[in-house]
JSON list of C-alpha atoms in Angstrom, two decimals:
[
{"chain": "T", "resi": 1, "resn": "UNK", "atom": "CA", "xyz": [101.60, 140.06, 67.89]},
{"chain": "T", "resi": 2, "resn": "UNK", "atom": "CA", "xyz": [103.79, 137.93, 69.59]},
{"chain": "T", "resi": 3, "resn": "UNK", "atom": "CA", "xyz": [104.15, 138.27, 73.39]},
{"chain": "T", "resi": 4, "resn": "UNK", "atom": "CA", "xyz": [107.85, 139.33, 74.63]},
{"chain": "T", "resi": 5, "resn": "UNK", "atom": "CA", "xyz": [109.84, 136.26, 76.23]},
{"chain": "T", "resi": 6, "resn": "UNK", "atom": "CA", "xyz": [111.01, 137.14, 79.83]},
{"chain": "T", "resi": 7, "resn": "UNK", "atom": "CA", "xyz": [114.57, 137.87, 80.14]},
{"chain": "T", "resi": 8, "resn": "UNK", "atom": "CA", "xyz": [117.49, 135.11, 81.33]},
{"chain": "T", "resi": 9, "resn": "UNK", "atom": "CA", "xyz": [118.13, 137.80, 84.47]},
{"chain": "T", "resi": 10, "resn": "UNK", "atom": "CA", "xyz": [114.28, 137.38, 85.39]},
{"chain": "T", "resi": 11, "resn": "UNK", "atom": "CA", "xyz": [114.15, 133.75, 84.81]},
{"chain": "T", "resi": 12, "resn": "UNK", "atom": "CA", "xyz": [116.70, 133.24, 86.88]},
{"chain": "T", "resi": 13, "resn": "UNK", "atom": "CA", "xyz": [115.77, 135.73, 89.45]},
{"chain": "T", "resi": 14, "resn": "UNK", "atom": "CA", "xyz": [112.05, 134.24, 89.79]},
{"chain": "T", "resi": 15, "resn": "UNK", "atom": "CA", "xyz": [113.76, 130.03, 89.78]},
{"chain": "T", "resi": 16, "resn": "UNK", "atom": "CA", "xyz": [116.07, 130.50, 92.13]},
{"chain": "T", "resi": 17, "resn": "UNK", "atom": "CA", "xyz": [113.49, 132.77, 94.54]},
{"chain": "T", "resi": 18, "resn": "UNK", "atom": "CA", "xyz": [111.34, 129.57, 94.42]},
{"chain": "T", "resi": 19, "resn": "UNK", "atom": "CA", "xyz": [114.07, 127.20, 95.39]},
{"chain": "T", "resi": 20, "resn": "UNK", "atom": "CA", "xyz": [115.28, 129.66, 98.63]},
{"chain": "T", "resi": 21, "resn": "UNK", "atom": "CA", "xyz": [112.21, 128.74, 100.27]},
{"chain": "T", "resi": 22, "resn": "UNK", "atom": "CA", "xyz": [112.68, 125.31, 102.49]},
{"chain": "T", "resi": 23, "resn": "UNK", "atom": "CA", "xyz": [110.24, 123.03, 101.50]},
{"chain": "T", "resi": 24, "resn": "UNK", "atom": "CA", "xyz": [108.99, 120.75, 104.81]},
{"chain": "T", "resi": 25, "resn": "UNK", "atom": "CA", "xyz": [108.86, 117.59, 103.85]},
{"chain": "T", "resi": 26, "resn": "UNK", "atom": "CA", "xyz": [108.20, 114.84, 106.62]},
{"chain": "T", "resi": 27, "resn": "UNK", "atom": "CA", "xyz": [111.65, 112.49, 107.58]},
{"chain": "T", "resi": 28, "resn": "UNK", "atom": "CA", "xyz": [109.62, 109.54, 107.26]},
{"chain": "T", "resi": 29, "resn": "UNK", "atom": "CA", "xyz": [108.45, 110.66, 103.68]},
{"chain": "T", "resi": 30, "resn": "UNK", "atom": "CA", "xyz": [112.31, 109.88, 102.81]},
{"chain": "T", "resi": 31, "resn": "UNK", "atom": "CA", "xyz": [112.86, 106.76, 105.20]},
{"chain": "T", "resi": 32, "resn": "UNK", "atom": "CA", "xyz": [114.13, 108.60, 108.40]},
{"chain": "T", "resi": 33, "resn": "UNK", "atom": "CA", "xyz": [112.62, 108.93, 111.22]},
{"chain": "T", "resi": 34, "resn": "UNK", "atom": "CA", "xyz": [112.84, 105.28, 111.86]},
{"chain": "T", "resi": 35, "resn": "UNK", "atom": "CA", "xyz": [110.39, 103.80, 109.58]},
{"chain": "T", "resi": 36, "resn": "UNK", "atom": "CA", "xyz": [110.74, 103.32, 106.01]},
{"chain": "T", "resi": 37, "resn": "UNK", "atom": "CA", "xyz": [109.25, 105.58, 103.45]},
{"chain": "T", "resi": 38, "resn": "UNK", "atom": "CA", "xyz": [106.37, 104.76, 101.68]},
{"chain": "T", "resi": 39, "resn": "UNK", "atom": "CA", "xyz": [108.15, 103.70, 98.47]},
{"chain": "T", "resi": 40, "resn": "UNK", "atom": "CA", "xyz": [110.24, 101.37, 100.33]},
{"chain": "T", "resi": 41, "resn": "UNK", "atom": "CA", "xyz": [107.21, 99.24, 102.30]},
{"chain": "T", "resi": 42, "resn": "UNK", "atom": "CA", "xyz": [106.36, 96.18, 101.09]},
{"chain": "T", "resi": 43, "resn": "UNK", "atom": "CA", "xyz": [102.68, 96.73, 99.40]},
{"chain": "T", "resi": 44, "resn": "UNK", "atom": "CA", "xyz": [99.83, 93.14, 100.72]},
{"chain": "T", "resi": 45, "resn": "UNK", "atom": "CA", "xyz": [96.84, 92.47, 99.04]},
{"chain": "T", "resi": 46, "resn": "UNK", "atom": "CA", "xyz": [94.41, 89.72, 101.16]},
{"chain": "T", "resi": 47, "resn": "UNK", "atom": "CA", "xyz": [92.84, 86.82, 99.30]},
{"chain": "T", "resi": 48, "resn": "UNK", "atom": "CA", "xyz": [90.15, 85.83, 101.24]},
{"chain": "T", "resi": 49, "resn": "UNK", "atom": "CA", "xyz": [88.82, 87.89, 104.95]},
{"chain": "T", "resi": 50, "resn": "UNK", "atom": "CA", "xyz": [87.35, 84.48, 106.82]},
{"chain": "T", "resi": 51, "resn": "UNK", "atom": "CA", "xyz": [88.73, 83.20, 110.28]},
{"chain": "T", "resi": 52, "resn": "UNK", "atom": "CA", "xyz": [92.22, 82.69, 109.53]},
{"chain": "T", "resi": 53, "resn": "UNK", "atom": "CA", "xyz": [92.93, 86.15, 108.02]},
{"chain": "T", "resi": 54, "resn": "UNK", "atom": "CA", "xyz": [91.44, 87.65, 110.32]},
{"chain": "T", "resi": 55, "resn": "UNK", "atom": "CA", "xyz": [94.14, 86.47, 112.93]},
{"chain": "T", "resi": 56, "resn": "UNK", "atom": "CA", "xyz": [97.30, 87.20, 110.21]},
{"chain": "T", "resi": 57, "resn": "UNK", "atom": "CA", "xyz": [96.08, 90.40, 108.84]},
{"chain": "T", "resi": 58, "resn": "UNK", "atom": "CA", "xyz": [96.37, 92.02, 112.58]},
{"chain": "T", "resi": 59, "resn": "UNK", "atom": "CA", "xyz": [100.32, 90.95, 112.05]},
{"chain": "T", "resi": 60, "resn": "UNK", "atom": "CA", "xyz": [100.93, 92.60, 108.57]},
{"chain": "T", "resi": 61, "resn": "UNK", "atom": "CA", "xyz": [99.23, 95.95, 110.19]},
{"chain": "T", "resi": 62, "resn": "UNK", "atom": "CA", "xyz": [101.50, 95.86, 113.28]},
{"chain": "T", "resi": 63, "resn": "UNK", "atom": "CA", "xyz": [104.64, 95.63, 110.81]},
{"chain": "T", "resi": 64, "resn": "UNK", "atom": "CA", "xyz": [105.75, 99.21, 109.59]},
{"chain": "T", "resi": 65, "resn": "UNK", "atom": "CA", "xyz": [107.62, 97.93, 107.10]},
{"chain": "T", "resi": 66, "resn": "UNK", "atom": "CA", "xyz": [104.08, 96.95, 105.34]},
{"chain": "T", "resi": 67, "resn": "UNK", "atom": "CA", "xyz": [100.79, 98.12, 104.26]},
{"chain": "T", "resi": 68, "resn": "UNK", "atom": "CA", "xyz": [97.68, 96.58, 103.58]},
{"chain": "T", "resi": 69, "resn": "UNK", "atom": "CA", "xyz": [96.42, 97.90, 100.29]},
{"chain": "T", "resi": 70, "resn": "UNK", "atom": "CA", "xyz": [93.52, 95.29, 98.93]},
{"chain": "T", "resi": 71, "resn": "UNK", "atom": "CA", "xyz": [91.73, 92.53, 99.58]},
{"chain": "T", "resi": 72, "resn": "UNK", "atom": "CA", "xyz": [89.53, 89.92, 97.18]},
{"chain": "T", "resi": 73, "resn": "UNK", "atom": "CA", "xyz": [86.55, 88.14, 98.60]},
{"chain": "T", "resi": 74, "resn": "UNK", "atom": "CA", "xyz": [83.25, 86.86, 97.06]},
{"chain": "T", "resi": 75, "resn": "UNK", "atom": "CA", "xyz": [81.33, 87.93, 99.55]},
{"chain": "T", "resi": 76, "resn": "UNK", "atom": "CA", "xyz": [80.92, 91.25, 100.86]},
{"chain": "T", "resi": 77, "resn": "UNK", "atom": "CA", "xyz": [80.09, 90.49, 104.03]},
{"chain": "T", "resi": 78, "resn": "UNK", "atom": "CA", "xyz": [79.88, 87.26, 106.01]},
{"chain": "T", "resi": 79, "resn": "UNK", "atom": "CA", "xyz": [78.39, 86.91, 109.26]},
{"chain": "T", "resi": 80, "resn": "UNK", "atom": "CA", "xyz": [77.93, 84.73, 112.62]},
{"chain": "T", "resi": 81, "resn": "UNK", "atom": "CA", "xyz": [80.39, 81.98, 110.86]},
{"chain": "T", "resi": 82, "resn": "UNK", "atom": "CA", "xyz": [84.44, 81.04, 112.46]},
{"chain": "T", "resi": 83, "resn": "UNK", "atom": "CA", "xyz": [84.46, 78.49, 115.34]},
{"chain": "T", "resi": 84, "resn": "UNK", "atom": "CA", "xyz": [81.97, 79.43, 117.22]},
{"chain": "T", "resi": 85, "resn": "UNK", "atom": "CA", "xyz": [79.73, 81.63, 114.96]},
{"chain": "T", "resi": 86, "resn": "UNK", "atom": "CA", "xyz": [81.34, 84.59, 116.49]},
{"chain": "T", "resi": 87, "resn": "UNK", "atom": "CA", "xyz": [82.68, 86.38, 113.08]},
{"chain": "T", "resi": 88, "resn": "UNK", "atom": "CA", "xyz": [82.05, 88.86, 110.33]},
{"chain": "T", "resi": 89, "resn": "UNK", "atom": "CA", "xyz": [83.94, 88.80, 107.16]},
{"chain": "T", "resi": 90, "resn": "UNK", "atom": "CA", "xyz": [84.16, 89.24, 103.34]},
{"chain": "T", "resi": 91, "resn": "UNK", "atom": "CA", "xyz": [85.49, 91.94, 101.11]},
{"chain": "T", "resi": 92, "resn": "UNK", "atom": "CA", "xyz": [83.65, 95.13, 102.77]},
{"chain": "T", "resi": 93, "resn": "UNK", "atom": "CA", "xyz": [84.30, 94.23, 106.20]},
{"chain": "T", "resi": 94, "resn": "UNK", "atom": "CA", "xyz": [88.14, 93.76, 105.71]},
{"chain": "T", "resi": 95, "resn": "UNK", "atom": "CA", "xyz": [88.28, 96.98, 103.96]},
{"chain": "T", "resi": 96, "resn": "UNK", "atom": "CA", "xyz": [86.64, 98.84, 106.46]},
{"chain": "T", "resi": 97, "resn": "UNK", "atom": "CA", "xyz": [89.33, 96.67, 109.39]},
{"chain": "T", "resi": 98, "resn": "UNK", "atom": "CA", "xyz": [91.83, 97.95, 107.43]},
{"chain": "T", "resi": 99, "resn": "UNK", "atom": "CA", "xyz": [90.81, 101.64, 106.67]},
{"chain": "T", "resi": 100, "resn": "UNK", "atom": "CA", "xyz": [89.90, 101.58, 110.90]},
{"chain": "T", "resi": 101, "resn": "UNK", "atom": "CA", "xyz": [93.45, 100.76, 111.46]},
{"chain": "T", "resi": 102, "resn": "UNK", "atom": "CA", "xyz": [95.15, 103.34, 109.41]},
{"chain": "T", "resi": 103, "resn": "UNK", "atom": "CA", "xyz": [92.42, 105.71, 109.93]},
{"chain": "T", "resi": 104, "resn": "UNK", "atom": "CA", "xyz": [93.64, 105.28, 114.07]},
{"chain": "T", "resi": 105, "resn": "UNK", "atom": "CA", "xyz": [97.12, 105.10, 113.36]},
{"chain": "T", "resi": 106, "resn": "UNK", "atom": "CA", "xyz": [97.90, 108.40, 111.34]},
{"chain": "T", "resi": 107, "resn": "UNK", "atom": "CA", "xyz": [101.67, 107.70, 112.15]},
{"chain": "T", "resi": 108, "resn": "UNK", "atom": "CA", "xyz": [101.67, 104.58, 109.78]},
{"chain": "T", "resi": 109, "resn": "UNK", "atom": "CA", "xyz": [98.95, 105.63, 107.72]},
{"chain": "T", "resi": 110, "resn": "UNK", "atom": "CA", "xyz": [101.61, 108.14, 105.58]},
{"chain": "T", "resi": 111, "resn": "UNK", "atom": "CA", "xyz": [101.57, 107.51, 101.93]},
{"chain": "T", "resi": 112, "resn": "UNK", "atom": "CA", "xyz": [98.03, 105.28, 102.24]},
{"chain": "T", "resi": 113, "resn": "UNK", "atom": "CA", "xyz": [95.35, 105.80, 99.88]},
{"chain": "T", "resi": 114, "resn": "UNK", "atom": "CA", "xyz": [92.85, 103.52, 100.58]},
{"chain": "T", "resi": 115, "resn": "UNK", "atom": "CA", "xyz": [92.21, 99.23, 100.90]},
{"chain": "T", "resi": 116, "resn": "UNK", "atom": "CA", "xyz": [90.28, 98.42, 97.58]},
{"chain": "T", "resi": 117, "resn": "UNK", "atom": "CA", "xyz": [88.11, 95.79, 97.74]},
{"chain": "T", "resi": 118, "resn": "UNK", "atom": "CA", "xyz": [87.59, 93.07, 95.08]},
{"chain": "T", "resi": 119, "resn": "UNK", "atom": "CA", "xyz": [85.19, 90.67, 94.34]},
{"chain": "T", "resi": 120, "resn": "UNK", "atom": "CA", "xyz": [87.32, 88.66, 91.99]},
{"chain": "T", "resi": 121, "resn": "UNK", "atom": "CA", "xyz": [91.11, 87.85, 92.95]},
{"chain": "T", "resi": 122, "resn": "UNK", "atom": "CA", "xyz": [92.17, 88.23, 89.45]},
{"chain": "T", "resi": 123, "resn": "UNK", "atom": "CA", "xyz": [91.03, 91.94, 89.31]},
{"chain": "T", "resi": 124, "resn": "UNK", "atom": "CA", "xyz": [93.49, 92.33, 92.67]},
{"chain": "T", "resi": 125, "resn": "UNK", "atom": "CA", "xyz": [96.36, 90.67, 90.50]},
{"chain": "T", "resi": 126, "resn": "UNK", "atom": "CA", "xyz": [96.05, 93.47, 87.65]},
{"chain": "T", "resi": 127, "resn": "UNK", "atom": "CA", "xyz": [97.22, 96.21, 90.40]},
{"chain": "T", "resi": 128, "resn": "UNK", "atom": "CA", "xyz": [100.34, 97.09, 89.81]},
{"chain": "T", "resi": 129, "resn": "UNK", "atom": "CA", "xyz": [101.27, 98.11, 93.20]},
{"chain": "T", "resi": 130, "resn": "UNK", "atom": "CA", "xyz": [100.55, 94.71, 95.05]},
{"chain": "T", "resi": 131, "resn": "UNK", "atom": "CA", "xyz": [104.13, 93.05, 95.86]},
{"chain": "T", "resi": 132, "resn": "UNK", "atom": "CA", "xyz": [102.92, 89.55, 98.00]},
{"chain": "T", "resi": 133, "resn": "UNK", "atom": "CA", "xyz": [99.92, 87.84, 98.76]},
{"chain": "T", "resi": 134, "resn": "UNK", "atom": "CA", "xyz": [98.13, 86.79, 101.96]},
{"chain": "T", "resi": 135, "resn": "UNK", "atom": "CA", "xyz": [95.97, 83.70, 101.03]},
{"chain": "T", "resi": 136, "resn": "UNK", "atom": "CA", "xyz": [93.77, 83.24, 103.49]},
{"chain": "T", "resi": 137, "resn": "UNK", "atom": "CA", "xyz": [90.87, 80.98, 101.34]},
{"chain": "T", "resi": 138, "resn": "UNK", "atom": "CA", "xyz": [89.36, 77.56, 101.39]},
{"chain": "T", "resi": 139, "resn": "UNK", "atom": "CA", "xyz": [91.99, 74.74, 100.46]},
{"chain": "T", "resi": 140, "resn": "UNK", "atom": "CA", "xyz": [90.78, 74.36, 97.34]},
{"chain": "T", "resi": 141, "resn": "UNK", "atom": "CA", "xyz": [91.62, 77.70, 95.90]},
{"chain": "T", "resi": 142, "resn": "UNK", "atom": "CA", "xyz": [95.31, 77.44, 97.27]},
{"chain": "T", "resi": 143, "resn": "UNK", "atom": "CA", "xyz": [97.14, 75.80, 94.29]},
{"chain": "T", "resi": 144, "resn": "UNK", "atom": "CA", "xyz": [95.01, 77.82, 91.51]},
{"chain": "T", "resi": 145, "resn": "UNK", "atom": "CA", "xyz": [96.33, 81.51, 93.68]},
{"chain": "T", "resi": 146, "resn": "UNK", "atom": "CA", "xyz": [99.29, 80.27, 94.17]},
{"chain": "T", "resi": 147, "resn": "UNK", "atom": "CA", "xyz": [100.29, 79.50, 90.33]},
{"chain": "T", "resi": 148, "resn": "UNK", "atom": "CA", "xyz": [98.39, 83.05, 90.06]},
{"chain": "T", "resi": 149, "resn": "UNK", "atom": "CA", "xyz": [100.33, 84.87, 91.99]},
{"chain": "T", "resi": 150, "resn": "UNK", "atom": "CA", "xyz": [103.81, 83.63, 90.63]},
{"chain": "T", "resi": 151, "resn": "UNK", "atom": "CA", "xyz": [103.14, 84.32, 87.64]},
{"chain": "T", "resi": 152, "resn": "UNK", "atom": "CA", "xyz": [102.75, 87.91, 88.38]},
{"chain": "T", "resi": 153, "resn": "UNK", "atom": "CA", "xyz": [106.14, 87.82, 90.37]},
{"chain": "T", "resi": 154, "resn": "UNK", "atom": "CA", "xyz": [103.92, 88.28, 93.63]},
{"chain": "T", "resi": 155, "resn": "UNK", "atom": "CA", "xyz": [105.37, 86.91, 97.18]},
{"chain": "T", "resi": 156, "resn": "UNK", "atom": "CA", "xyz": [103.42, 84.86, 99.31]},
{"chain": "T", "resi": 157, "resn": "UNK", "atom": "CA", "xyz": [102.10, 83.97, 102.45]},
{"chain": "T", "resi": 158, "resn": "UNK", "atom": "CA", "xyz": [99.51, 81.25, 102.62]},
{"chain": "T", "resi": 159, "resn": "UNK", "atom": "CA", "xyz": [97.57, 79.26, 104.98]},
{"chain": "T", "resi": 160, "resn": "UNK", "atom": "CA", "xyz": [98.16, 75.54, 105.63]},
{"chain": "T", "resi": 161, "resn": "UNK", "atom": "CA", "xyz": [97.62, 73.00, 103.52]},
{"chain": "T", "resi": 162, "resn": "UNK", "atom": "CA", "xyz": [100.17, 73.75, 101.02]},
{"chain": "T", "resi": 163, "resn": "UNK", "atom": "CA", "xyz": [97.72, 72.01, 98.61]},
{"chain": "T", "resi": 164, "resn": "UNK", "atom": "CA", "xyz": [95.22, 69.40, 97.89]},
{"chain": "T", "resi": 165, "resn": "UNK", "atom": "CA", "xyz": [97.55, 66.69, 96.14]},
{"chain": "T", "resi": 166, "resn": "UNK", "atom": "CA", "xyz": [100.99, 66.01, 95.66]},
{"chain": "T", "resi": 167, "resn": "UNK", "atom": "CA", "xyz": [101.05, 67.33, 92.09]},
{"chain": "T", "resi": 168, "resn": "UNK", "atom": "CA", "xyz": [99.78, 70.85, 93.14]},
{"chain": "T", "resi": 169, "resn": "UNK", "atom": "CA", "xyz": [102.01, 70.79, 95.44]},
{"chain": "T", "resi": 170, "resn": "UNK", "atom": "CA", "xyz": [104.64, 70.24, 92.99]},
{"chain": "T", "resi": 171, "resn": "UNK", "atom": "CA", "xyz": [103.14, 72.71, 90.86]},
{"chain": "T", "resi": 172, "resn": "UNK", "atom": "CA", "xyz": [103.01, 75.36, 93.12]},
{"chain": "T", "resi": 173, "resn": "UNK", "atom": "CA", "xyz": [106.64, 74.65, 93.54]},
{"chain": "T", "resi": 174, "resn": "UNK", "atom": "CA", "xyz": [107.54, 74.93, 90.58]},
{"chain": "T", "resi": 175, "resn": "UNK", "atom": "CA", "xyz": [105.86, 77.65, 89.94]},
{"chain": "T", "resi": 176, "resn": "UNK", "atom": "CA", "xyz": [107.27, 79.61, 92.98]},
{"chain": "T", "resi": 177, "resn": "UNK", "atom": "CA", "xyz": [110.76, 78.76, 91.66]},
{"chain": "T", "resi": 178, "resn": "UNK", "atom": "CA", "xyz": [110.26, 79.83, 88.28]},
{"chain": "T", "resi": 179, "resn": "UNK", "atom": "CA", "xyz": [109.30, 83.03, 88.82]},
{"chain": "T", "resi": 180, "resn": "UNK", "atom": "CA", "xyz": [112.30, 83.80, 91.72]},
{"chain": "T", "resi": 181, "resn": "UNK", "atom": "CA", "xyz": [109.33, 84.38, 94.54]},
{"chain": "T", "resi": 182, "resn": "UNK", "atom": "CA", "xyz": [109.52, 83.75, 98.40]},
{"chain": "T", "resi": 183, "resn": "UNK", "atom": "CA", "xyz": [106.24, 81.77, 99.28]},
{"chain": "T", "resi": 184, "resn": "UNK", "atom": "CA", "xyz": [105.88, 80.54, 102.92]},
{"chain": "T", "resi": 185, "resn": "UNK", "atom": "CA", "xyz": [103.38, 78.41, 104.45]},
{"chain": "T", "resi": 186, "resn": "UNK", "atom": "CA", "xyz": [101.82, 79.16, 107.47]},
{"chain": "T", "resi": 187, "resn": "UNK", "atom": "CA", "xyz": [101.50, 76.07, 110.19]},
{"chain": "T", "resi": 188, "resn": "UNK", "atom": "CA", "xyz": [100.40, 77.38, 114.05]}
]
C-alpha cells in the first residue's frame, strides 16, 4: 500500500509558511557591517612559528580582511630560544596564539573553525582553503616553499633573504610568475 502524496494546495501552503518567517542572519555573515564576510577574507597558513613570525603573525590577526587558519612546524613546541632566549614556539604554541586571539575577539572570530597544526608543510599545502603563505623558516627552506607554494597558486609573504643563491632566486621567480602569484619579501 502506497502512502497518499500530499496535495499541490498543502505543499504550497506548508513552503511558503516556512519562507514567511525572517530568518536572522548576521550583516557581517554577507559582508556588511563593515567587515567582509567570511567567504570573502583572504584564508593564511604559517610556515614556521620561531622569532620572526611571531612579530608578523600579530599583523595578519589585526587585519579583518584575514584569518589565520594553519600553521606547519617541526616542532611542537620550542622554548627559551629568539634573541635573548626569551621565546616559545613551534606548531602547538602558534595554534594555541591563534585560537587565544579569535577565542578573545568573537567579533572577528565569525566563520572560524579552528588553526590546524602541521608537522609537515606539505600536509598544510593539500588544504584547500589556504590562499597565501607566511614563511617564516630558516633560509634554507625559503626557495624549496616558495616553488611549493606557487605551484599550488598560493600567495606569499616571506621573510628576508629572498634565497640562498642567485639561481633560487631566479627560480623562485620564475616560479612566482608562472603561476600568476603575488609574493613579497619582507625587509624591516
Amino acid at each position: 500500500m502506497s502512502t497518499p502524496s500530499p496535495s499541490r494546495r498543502k505543499f504550497l501552503k506548508a513552503t511558503t509558511s516556512a519562507f514567511a518567517f525572517p530568518t536572522i542572519i548576521p550583516a557581517t555573515a554577507i559582508g556588511k557591517g563593515g567587515r567582509p564576510a567570511p567567504s570573502e577574507r583572504v584564508t593564511v597558513g604559517l610556515f614556521g612559528f620561531g622569532t620572526i613570525a611571531q612579530a608578523t603573525t600579530p599583523g595578519f590577526l589585526a587585519d579583518e580582511r584575514v584569518q589565520v587558519v594553519a600553521v606547519a612546524d617541526p616542532a611542537t613546541e620550542l622554548t627559551h630560544y629568539g634573541y635573548s632566549g626569551e621565546l616559545t614556539g613551534g606548531r602547538d604554541v602558534a595554534k594555541a596564539y591563534v585560537e587565544k586571539f579569535y577565542g578573545e575577539r568573537k567579533d572577528r572570530a565569525e566563520g572560524f573553525k579552528g588553526c590546524t597544526a602541521y608537522e609537515d608543510y606539505r600536509e598544510l599545502l593539500e588544504k584547500e582553503d589556504i590562499d597565501a603563505l607566511n614563511i617564516s623558516t630558516p633560509d634554507h627552506w625559503h626557495a624549496k616553499m616558495c616553488l611549493a607554494g606557487a605551484a599550488r597558486g598560493k600567495h606569499m609573504y616571506g621573510q628576508k633573504p629572498l634565497a640562498l643563491t642567485v639561481k633560487q632566486g631566479r627560480l623562485m621567480s620564475d616560479a612566482v610568475a608562472k603561476a600568476g602569484v603575488t609574493w613579497q619579501t619582507g625587509s624591516q
